């Protein structure tokens, strides 16, 4: 069973993602900020991360910087899920090594299709 880390400061978003992925048999772990995400990645490296960019404390960009510095982006597929989508932010995320960029509000089917595609490769 694939382990997916969902990082978002909004509990409702984490719940929606969890419901979507749990229903397909994925092991879903949650983090509400960048600090928790980095701790969880260090404890139990996930198979995939869905990452919000705007959060208090260490934000999504900080998580990406840390993962980039440690080679984590080469090992772990990261998909940004953000309400503040712009061409510049999506290009920056992809240039750092993210495997995808999903804009909020998102279609749960798009999230599931992205997880299936990245975890099957």
PDB file of C-alpha atoms in Angstrom, residues 47-49 51 53 60-61 63-69 71-80 88-101 117-118:
ATOM      1  CA  UNK A  47       5.753   7.450  -1.646  1.00  0.00           C
ATOM      2  CA  UNK A  48       4.083  10.733  -2.689  1.00  0.00           C
ATOM      3  CA  UNK A  49       3.498  14.209  -1.219  1.00  0.00           C
ATOM      4  CA  UNK A  51       1.936  19.986  -0.797  1.00  0.00           C
ATOM      5  CA  UNK A  53       2.469  26.401  -0.728  1.00  0.00           C
ATOM      6  CA  UNK A  60       5.596  24.872   0.916  1.00  0.00           C
ATOM      7  CA  UNK A  61       8.524  26.681  -0.691  1.00  0.00           C
ATOM      8  CA  UNK A  63       9.673  22.337   2.319  1.00  0.00           C
ATOM      9  CA  UNK A  64      10.699  22.224  -1.342  1.00  0.00           C
ATOM     10  CA  UNK A  65      13.992  23.973  -0.550  1.00  0.00           C
ATOM     11  CA  UNK A  66      14.755  21.447   2.224  1.00  0.00           C
ATOM     12  CA  UNK A  67      13.854  18.476   0.041  1.00  0.00           C
ATOM     13  CA  UNK A  68      15.890  19.850  -2.835  1.00  0.00           C
ATOM     14  CA  UNK A  69      18.926  20.325  -0.598  1.00  0.00           C
ATOM     15  CA  UNK A  71      17.938  15.009  -2.583  1.00  0.00           C
ATOM     16  CA  UNK A  72      14.392  14.310  -1.434  1.00  0.00           C
ATOM     17  CA  UNK A  73      12.826  15.668  -4.614  1.00  0.00           C
ATOM     18  CA  UNK A  74      14.693  13.018  -6.586  1.00  0.00           C
ATOM     19  CA  UNK A  75      13.326  10.200  -4.382  1.00  0.00           C
ATOM     20  CA  UNK A  76       9.844  11.431  -3.525  1.00  0.00           C
ATOM     21  CA  UNK A  77       7.360  12.713  -6.088  1.00  0.00           C
ATOM     22  CA  UNK A  78       5.896  16.010  -4.862  1.00  0.00           C
ATOM     23  CA  UNK A  79       2.762  17.607  -6.323  1.00  0.00           C
ATOM     24  CA  UNK A  80       1.899  21.167  -5.368  1.00  0.00           C
ATOM     25  CA  UNK A  88       5.263  31.805 -12.295  1.00  0.00           C
ATOM     26  CA  UNK A  89       4.650  29.669  -9.215  1.00  0.00           C
ATOM     27  CA  UNK A  90       3.851  26.557 -11.234  1.00  0.00           C
ATOM     28  CA  UNK A  91       6.971  27.029 -13.370  1.00  0.00           C
ATOM     29  CA  UNK A  92       9.095  27.584 -10.255  1.00  0.00           C
ATOM     30  CA  UNK A  93       7.716  24.455  -8.567  1.00  0.00           C
ATOM     31  CA  UNK A  94       8.268  22.339 -11.662  1.00  0.00           C
ATOM     32  CA  UNK A  95      11.783  23.717 -12.136  1.00  0.00           C
ATOM     33  CA  UNK A  96      12.603  22.692  -8.547  1.00  0.00           C
ATOM     34  CA  UNK A  97      11.608  19.114  -9.354  1.00  0.00           C
ATOM     35  CA  UNK A  98       7.914  18.874  -8.505  1.00  0.00           C
ATOM     36  CA  UNK A  99       6.072  16.299 -10.576  1.00  0.00           C
ATOM     37  CA  UNK A 100       2.847  18.256 -10.874  1.00  0.00           C
ATOM     38  CA  UNK A 101       0.848  21.336  -9.938  1.00  0.00           C
ATOM     39  CA  UNK A 117       0.022   8.022 -12.457  1.00  0.00           C
ATOM     40  CA  UNK A 118       2.934   8.913 -10.182  1.00  0.00           C
TER      41      UNK A 118
END
